[in-house]
Coordinates of C-alpha atoms and ligand atoms in Angstrom, one line a residue:
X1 CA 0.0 0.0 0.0
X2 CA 1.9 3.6 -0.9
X3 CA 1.6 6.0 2.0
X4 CA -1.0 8.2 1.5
X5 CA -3.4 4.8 1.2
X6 CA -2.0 3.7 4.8
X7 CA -3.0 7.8 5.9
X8 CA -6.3 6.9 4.6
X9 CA -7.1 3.5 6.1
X10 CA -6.0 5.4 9.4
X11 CA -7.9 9.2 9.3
X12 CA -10.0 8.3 6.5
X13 CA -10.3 9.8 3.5
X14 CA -11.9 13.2 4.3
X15 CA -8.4 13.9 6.3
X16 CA -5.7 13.7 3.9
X17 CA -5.3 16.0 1.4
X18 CA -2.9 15.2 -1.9
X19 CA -2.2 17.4 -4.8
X20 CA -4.2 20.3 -5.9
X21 CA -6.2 19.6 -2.6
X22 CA -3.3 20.6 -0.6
X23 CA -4.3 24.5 0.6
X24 CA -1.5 27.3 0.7
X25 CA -1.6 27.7 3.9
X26 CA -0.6 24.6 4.3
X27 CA 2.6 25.3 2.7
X28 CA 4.4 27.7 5.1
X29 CA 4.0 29.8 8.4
X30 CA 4.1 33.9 8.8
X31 CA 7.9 34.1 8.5
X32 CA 8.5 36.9 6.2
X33 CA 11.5 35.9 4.9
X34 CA 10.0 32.0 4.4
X35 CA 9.5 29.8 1.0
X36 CA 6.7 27.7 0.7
X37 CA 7.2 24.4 0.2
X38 CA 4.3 21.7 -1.0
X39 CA 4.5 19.3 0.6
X40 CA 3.4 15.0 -0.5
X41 CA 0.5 15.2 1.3
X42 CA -1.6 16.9 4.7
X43 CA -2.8 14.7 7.1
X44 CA -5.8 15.9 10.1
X45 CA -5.4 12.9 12.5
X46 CA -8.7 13.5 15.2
X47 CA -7.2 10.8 17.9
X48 CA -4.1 10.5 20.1
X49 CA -4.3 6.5 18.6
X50 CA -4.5 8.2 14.7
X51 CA -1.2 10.5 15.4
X52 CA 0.6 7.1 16.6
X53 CA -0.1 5.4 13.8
X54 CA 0.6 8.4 11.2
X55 CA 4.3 8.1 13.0
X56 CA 4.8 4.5 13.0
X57 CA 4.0 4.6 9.8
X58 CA 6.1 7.7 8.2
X59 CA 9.1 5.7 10.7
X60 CA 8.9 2.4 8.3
X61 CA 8.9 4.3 5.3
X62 CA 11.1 7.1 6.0
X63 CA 8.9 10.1 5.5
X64 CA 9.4 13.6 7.0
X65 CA 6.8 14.6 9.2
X66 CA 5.9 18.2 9.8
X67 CA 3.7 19.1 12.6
X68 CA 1.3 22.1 12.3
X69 CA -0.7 23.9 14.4
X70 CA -2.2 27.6 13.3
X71 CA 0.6 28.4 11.5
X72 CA 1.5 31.3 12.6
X73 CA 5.1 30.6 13.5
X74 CA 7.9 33.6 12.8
X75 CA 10.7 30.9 12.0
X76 CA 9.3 29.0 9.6
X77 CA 9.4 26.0 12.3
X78 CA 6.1 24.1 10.4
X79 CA 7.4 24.9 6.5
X80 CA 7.0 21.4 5.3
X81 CA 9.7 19.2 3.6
X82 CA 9.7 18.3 -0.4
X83 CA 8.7 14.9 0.0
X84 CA 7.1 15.0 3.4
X85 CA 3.7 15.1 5.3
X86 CA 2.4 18.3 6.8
X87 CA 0.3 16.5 10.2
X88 CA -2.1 19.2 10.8
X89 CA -3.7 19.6 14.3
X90 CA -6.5 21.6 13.5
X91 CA -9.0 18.5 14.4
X92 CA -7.8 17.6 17.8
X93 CA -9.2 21.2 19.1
X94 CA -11.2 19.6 22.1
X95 CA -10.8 21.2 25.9
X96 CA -11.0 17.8 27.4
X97 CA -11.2 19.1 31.1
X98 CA -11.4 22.8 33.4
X99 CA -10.6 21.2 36.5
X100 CA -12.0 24.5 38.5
X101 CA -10.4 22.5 41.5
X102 CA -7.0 21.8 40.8
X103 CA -7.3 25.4 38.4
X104 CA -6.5 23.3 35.6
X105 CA -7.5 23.0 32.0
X106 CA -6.8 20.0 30.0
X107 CA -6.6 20.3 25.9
X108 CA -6.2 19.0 22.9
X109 CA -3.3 20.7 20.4
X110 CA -5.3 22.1 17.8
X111 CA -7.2 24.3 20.4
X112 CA -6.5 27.9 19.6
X113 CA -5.7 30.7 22.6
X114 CA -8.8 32.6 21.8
X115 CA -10.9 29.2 22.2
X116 CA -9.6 28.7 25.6
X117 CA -9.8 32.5 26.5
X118 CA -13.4 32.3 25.6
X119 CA -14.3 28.5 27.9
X120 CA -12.5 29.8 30.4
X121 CA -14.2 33.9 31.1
X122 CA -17.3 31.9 32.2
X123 CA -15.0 30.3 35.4
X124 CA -13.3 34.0 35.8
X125 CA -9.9 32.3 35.2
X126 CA -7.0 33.0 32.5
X127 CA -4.7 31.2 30.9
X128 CA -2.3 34.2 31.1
X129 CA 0.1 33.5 28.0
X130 CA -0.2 36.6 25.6
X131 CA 1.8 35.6 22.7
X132 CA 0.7 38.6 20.2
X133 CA -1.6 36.1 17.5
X134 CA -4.7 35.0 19.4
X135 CA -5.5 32.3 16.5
X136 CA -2.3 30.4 17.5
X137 CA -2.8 26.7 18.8
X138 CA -2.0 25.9 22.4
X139 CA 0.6 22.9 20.3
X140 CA 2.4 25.2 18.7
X141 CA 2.6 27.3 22.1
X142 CA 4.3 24.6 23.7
X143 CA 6.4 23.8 20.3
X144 CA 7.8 27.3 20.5
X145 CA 7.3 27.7 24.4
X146 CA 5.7 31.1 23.4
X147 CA 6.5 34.2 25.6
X148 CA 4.9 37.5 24.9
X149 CA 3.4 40.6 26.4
X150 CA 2.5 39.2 30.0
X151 CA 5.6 37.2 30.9
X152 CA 7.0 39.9 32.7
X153 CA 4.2 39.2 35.5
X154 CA 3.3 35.6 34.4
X155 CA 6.3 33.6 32.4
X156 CA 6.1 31.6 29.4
X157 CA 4.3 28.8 28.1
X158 CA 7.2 26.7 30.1
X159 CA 5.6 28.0 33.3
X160 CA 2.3 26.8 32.7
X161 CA 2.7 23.7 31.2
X162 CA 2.4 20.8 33.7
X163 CA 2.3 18.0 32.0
X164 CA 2.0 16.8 28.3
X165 CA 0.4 13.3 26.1
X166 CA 3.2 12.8 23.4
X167 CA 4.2 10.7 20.4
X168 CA 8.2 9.6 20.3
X169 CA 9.3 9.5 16.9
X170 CA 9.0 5.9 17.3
X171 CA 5.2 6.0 17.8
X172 CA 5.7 5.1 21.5
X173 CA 2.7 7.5 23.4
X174 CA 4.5 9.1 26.3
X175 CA 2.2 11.0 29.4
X176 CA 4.4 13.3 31.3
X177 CA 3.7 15.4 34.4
X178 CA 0.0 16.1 35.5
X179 CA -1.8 18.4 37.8
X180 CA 0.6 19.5 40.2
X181 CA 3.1 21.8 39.9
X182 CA 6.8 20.0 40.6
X183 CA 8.1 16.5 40.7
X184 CA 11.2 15.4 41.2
X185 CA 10.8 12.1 39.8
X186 CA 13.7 11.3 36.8
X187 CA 14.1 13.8 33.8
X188 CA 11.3 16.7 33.5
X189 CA 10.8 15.1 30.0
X190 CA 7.2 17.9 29.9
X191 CA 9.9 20.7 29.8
X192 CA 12.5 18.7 27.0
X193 CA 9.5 18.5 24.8
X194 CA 8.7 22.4 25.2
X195 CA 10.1 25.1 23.0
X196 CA 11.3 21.9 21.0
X197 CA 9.5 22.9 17.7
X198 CA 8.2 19.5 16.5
X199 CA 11.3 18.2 16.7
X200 CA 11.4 15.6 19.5
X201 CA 7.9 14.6 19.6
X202 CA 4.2 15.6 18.6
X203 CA 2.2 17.0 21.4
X204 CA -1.4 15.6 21.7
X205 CA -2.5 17.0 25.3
X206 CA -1.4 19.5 27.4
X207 CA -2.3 20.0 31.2
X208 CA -2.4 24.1 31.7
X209 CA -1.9 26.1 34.8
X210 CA -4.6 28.8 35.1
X211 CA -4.9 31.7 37.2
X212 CA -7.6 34.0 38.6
X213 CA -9.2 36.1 35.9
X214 CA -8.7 39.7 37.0
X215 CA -11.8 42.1 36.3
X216 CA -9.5 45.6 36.1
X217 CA -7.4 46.5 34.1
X218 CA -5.6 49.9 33.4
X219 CA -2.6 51.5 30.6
X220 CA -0.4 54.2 31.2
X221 CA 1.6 55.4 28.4
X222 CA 5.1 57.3 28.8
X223 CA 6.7 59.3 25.7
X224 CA 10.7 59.3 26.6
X225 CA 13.3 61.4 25.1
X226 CA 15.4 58.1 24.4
X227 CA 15.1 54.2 24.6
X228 CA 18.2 54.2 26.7
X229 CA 15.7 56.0 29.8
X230 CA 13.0 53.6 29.2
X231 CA 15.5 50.5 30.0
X232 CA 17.2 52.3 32.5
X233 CA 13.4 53.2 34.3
X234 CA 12.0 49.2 33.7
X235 CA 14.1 47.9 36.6
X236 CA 12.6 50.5 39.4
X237 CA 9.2 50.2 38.2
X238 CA 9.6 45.8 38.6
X239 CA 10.9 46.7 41.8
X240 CA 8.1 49.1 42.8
X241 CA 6.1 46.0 43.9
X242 CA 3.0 47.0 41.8
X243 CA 3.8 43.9 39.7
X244 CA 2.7 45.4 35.9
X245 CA 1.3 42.9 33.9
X246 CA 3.0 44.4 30.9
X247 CA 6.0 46.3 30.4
X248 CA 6.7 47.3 26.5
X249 CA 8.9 49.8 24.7
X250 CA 7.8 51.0 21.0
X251 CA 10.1 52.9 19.1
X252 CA 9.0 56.6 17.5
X253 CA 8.8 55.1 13.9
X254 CA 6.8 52.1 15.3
X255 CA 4.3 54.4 17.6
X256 CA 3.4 55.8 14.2
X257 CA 3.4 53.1 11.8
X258 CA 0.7 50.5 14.2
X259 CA -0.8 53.6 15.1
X260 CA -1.8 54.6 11.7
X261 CA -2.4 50.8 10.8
X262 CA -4.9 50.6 13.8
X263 CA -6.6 54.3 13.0
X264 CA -6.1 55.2 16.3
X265 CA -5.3 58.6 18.0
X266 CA -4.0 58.6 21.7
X267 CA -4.4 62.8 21.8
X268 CA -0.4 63.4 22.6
X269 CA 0.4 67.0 22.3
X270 CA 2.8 67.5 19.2
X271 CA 5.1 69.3 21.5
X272 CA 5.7 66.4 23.4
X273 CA 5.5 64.5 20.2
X274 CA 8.3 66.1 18.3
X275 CA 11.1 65.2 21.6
X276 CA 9.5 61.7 22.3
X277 CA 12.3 59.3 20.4
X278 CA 10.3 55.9 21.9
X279 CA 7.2 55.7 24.3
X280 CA 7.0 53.0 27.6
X281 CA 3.3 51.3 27.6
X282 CA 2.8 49.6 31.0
X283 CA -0.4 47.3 31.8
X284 CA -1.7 46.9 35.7
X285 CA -4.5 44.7 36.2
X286 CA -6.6 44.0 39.5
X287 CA -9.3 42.4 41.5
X288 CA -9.6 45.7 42.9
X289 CA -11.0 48.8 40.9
X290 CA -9.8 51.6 44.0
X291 CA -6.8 49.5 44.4
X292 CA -5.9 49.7 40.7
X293 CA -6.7 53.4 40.5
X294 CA -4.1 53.9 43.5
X295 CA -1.5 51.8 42.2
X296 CA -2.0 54.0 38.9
X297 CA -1.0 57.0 40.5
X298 CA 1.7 55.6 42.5
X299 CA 3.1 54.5 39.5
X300 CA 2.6 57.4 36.8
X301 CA 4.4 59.4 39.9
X302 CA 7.4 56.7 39.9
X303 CA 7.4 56.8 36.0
X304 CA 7.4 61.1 35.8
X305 CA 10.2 61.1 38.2
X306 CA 12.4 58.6 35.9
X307 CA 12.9 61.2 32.4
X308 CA 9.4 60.3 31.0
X309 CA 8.3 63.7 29.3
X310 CA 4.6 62.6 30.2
X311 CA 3.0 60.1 31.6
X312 CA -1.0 59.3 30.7
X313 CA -3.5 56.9 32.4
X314 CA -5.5 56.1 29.0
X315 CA -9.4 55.9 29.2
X316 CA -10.0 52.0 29.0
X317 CA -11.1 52.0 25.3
X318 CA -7.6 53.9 24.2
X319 CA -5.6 51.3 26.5
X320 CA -7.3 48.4 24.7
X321 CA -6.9 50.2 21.1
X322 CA -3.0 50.6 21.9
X323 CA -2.6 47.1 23.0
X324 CA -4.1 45.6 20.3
X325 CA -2.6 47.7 17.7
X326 CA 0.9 46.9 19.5
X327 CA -0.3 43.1 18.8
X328 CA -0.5 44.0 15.7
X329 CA 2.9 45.3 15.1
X330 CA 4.2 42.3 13.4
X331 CA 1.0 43.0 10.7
X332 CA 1.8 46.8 10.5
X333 CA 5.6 45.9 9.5
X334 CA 4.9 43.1 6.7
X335 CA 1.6 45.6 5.1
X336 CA 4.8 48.2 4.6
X337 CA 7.5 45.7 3.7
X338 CA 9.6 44.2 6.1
X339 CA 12.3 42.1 4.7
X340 CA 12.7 40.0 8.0
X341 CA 12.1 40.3 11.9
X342 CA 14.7 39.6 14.6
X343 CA 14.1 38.0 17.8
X344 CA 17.0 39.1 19.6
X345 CA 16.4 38.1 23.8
X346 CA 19.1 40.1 26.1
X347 CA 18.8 40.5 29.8
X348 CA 16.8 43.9 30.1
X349 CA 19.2 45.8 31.4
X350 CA 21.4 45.2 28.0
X351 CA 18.5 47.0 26.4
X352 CA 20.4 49.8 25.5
X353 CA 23.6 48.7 25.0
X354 CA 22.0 45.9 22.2
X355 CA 20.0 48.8 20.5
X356 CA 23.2 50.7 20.3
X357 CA 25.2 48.1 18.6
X358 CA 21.6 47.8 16.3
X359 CA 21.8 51.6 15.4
X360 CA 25.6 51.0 14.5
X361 CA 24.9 48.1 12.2
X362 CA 21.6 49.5 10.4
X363 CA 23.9 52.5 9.4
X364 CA 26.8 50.6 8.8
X365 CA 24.6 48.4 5.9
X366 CA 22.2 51.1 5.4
X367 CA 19.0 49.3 6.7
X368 CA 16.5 50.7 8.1
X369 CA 15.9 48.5 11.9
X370 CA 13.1 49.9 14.2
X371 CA 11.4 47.6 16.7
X372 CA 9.0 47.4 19.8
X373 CA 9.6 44.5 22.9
X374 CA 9.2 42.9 25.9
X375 CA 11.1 45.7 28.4
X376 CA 10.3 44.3 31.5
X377 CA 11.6 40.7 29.8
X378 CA 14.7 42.3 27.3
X379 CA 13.0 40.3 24.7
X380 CA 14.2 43.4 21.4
X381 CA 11.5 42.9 18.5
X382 CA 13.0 44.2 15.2
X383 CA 11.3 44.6 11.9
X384 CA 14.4 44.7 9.2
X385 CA 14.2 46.9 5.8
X386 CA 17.0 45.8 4.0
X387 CA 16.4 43.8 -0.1
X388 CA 19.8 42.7 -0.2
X389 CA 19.8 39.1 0.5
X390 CA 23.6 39.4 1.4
X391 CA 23.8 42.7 3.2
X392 CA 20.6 41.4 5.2
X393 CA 22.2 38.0 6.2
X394 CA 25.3 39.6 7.2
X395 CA 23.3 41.7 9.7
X396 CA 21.1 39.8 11.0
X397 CA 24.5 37.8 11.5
X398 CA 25.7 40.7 13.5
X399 CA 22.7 41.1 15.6
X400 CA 23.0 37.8 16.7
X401 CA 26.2 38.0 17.9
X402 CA 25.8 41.3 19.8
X403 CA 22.7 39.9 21.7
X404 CA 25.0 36.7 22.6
X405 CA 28.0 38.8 23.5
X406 CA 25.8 40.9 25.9
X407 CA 24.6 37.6 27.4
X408 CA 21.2 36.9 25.7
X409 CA 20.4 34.6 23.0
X410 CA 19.6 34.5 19.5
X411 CA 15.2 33.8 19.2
X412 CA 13.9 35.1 22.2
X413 CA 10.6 34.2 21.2
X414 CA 9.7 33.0 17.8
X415 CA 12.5 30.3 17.7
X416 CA 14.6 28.8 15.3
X417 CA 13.1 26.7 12.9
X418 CA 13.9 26.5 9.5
X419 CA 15.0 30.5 9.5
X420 CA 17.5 30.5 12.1
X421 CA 18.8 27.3 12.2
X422 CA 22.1 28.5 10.0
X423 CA 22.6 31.1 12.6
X424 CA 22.4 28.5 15.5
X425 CA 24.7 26.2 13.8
X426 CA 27.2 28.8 13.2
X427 CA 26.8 30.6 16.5
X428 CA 26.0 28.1 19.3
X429 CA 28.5 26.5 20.9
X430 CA 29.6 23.2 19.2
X431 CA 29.4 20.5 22.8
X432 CA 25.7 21.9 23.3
X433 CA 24.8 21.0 19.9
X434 CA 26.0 17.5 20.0
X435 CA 24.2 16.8 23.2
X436 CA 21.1 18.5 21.4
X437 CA 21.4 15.9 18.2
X438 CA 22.0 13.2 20.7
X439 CA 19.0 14.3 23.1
X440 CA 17.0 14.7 19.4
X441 CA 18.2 10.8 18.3
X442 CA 16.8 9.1 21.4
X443 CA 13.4 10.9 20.7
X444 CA 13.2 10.3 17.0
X445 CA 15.5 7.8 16.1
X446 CA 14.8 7.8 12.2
X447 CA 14.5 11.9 11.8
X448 CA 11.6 11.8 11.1
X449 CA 10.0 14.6 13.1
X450 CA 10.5 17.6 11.4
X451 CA 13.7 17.4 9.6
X452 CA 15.4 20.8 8.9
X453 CA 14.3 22.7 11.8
X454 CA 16.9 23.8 14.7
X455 CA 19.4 22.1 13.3
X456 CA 20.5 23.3 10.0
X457 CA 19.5 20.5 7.2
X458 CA 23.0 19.4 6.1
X459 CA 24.6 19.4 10.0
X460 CA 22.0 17.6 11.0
X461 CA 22.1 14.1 9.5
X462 CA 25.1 12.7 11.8
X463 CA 24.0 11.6 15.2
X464 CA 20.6 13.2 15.0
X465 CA 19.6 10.0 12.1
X466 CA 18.5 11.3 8.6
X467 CA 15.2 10.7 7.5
X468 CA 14.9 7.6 5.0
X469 CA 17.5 5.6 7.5
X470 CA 15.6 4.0 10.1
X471 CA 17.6 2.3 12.5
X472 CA 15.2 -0.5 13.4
X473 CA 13.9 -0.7 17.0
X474 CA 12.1 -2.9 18.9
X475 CA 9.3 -0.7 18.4
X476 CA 9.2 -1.3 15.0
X477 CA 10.2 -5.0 14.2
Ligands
FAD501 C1 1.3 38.9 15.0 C2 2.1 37.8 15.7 C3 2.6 38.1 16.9 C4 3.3 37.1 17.6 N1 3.8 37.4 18.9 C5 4.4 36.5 19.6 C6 4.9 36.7 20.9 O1 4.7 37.8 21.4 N2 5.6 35.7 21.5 C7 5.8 34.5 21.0 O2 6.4 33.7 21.6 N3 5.4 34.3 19.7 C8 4.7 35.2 19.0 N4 4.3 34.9 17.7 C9 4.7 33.6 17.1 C10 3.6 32.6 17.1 O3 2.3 33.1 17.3 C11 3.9 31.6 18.2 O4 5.1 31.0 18.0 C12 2.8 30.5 18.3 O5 3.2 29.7 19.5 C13 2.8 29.5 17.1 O6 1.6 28.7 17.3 P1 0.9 28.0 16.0 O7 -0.2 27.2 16.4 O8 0.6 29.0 14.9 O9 2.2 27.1 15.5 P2 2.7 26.8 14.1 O10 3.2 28.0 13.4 O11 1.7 26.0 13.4 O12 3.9 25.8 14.5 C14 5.0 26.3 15.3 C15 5.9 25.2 15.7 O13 5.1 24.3 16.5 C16 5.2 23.0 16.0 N5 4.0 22.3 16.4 C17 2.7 22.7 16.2 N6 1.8 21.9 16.7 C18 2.5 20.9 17.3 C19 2.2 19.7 18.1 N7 1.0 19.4 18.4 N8 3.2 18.9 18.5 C20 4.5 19.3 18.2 N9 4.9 20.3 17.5 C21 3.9 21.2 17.1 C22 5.4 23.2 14.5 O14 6.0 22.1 13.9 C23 6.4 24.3 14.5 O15 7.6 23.9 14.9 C24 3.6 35.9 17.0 C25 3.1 35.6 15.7 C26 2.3 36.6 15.1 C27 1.8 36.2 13.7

C-alpha cells in the first residue's frame, strides 16, 4: 500500500489531502523571509491512537513529518519538507477538562488561545500566555514555548505547562507530568519537549496552569526622550512591587506606523511628540477597581520622576486600542515591507547597550531596523528593511552575535526553525549541539519529526539519524 493509502485507512479519507487539494496555507507559516514548500500530502489525524499510527507509519517508510498547528510561527518551524507530510492539528481542538479545583484546563493541540480564553471567562480564570496572535494553537505554544506581552508578571508557556500526552518518533505514546506543579521524579521530559519545535515529539494533550481572571485593568503610556531611559526606568518600576502585567517599549517610527495601521489617535500633544524618540506602555491589572486606580497614580508618579516627558492613564477604550494595535505590530511591519524580523532576547538591562550596537549596524549596511519588545523581559523585536539578501544576512548575523555577547540569545521568542537554524549552527557552541542531536536521536531515532528545523538540514544528519535511514527498534520489528 503507498503512503497516502495507509493515511487513509488510518484518518479516512476526508483527512488527507494530496495534490491540488493541498491548501496554501498549508505550505508555510508567517515568516517573512520564508519559501513555501508543497508538501506530499496533509494529514488531520482527530485521535491520540491516529497520530501514533501516522508516525509509526512515516518511521517504516522514512517520511518527514511536519507538525502544524495555526501556522502562525515567525521561523518557519512548520514549512513542510519536499517529499514530506504536513500533520495538521486543526482537528484535535477539544478542551477535554477545566478542573476548577486543581485550576487546571486539559486540551487537545489544535485548540487555539482565543478558544480557551473564551471557555475559560465563564469560570473567571486565565490562561495568562499573551503571545501577540490570538488564533495560534496551544501545540504550537508549547512547540515554541511562546513568551509575549505578560511574561514579565506571568512567564512563558514553560511556566504553565504541567504535564504533556506525546508521540516519540517511534510511535511510542509518552504521558508526562499532571496536575501539580513539581516532581522530582527522573528527567522533567514535559519541559524537553517544550520550546522543541516538532522536533522531538508531537504533542497531543497539554495539562495548563490557570490563574484568577482579573476584572481591572488599566494602561499608562510614557513618551521618553530616548530608549536608553525607558531601559534604565524598567528595573525601578519591577521593583516598585505594583507587579505590571505588561511592560513594553515601542520605538518613535513604530508608535506611528501601528498607530496609523490601527486608525487610532491617543491625543499626545505634538510638543511632546516632536522630543519623544520611543514611548513605555505599561499594563496593571486587579481584582480591585480603588486599588488599581491607587496603584496608577503611585506609579505614573514613579514613572514622571524617571525622564518620561509625560505620563498618561488612557481611558479603557484607548488602553485596549493601543494594546491591540501593539499586537498587531508584526502585521503593521509586513503591510509596509519588512524584509525580515529579529528576535534578539538580552537581559533587560542590556536593552540599550543591544540597540546601540543595532543603530551602529543599520547605518553601517544602510537598513532601516526599528522595533517594539518585551522591556520588562529584554525580549528586542526588530522589523528589518533591507532587499539585499547578502547585506541582510550579514546583519542579522551581526545582531546575533551582539545579543550573545551581551549575554542573551539569539530567538527570544519566535524560535529557530527552519529560518535560524544556520545562525544556530554557526553561533551556538559546538558540545551543546551534539548533546542536542544526541538528546534529538533518542526521541526520533529515524528523523523523522521535522527534519530541517533547529538544526541546519545538512549538520543535522550525523548523530541526529537522517530521514529515509531508520535504524530498526524494537518498536518497530
Ligand atoms: C502577529 C504575531 C505576533 C506574535 N507574537 C508572539 C509573541 O509575542 N511571543 C511569541 O512567543 N510568539 C509570537 N508569535 C509567534 C507565534 O504566534 C507563536 O510562535 C505560536 O506559538 C505559534 O503557534 P501556531 O499554532 O501557529 O504554531 P505553528 O506555526 O503551526 O507551529 C509552530 C511550531 O510548533 C510545531 N507544532 C505545532 N503543533 C505541534 C504539536 N501538536 N506537536 C509538536 N509540535 C507542534 C510546528 O512544527 C512548529 O515547529 C507571534 C506571531 C504573530 C503572527
Amino acid at each position: 500500500m503507498g503512503f497516502e493509502d495507509q493515511l487513509t485507512a488510518i484518518v479516512g479519507a476526508a483527512h488527507v489531502d494530496v495534490a491540488d487539494a493541498i491548501r496554501d496555507d498549508d505550505t508555510h507559516d508567517e515568516a517573512l523571509d520564508g519559501h513555501p514548500v508543497r508538501p506530499r500530502a496533509v494529514v488531520r489525524p482527530g485521535s491520540t491512537d491516529e497520530v501514533a499510527a501516522i508516525v509509526r507509519a512515516a518511521g517504516v517508510e522514512g517520511v518527514p513529518l511536519t507538525p502544524r498547528g495555526s501556522g502562525t510561527g515567525l521561523s518557519g518551524a512548520c514549512t513542510p519538507v519536499a517529499g514530506g507530510v504536513v500533520v495538521s492539528f486543526e482537528r484535535m481542538n477539544r478542551i477535554l477538562e477545566i478542573d476548577t479545583a486543581n485550576h487546571v484546563a486539559v486540551v487537545e493541540p489544535g485548540l487555539t488561545l482565543a478558544e480557551l480564553d473564551a471557555a475559560l471567562a465563564p469560570h473567571h480564570l486565565i490562561y495568562p500566555v499573551f503571545p501577540g496572535e490570538q488564533s495560534a494553537s496551544l501545540g504550537g505554544n508549547v512547540a515554541t514555548n511562546a513568551g509575549g506581552m505578560r511574561a514579565v508578571k506571568y512567564g512563558v508557556t514553560r511556566h504553565h505547562v504541567l504535564g504533556i500526552e506525546a508521540v516519540l518518533g517511534t510511535g511510542e505514546v509518552i504521558s508526562a507530568g499532571g496536575k501539580f506543579v513539581k516532581s522530582t521524579s527522573g528527567y522533567d521530559l514535559t519541559q524537553m519537549v517544550i520550546g522543541s519545535e516538532g522536533t522531538l515529539a508531537l504533542v497531543t494533550r497539554a495539562t495548563l496552569r490557570l490563574h484568577p481572571r482579573p476584572e481591572f485593568h488599566t494602561t499608562l503610556l510614557a513618551p521618553f526622550p530616548t530608549i536608553g531611559a525607558i531601559a534604565s526606568s524598567v528595573p525601578p518600576i519591577v521593583a516598585s512591587g505594583i507587579g505590571p502585567v505588561m511592560v513594553e517599549y515601542i520605538d518613535l517610527v513604530s508608535m506611528a506606523g501601528i498607530t496609523a495601521n490601527a486608525g487610532i489617535d491617543l491625543g499626545i500633544p505634538d510638543d511632546i511628540k516632536d522630543v519623544a524618540l520611543a514611548y513605555l506602555v505599561i499594563v496593571l491589572e486587579s481584582h480591585d477597581a480603588t486599588r488599581l486606580e491607587e496603584d496608577a497614580e503611585a506609579l505614573a508618579e514613579q514613572i514622571a520622576g524617571l525622564g518620561a516627558l509625560d505620563v498618561y492613564v488612557l481611558p479603557d477604550q484607548a488602553g485596549a486600542q493601543l494594546i491591540s494595535a501593539r499586537e498587531r505590530a508584526f502585521w503593521a511591519s509586513k503591510a509596509n515591507g519588512a524584509d525580515d524580523i529579529v528576535d534578539v532576547v538580552v537581559p533587560r538591562a542590556s536593552i540599550p547597550a543591544f540597540l546601540d550596537a543595532v543603530s551602529e549596524r543599520a547605518a553601517a549596511t544602510s537598513s532601516l531596523v526599528i522595533g517594539c519588545g518585551h522591556a520588562g523581559d529584554g525580549n528586542v523585536h526588530l522589523s528589518v528593511w533591507q532587499p539585499d539578501a547578502d547585506v541582510r544576512h550579514t546583519l542579522l548575523h551581526d545582531l546575533m552575535t551582539s545579543g550573545l555577547a551581551l549575554g542573551g540569545a539569539i530567538s527570544g521568542e519566535h524560535g529557530i526553525g527552519t529560518q535560524k537554524a544556520g545562525f544556530l549552527v554557526e553561533l551556538e557552541d559546538p558540545v551543546k549541539l551534539d548533546l542536542m542531536r544526541r538528546i534529538k536521536a533518542a526521541f526520533d531515532p529515524y528523523g523523522i519529526l521535522n527534519p530541517g528545523t533547529i538544526f541546519d538540514p545538512a549538520g543535522s544528519a550525523g548523530t541526529a539519524g537522517s530521514v529515509g535511514d531508520p535504524v530498526t527498534t524494537a518498536a518497530h520489528r
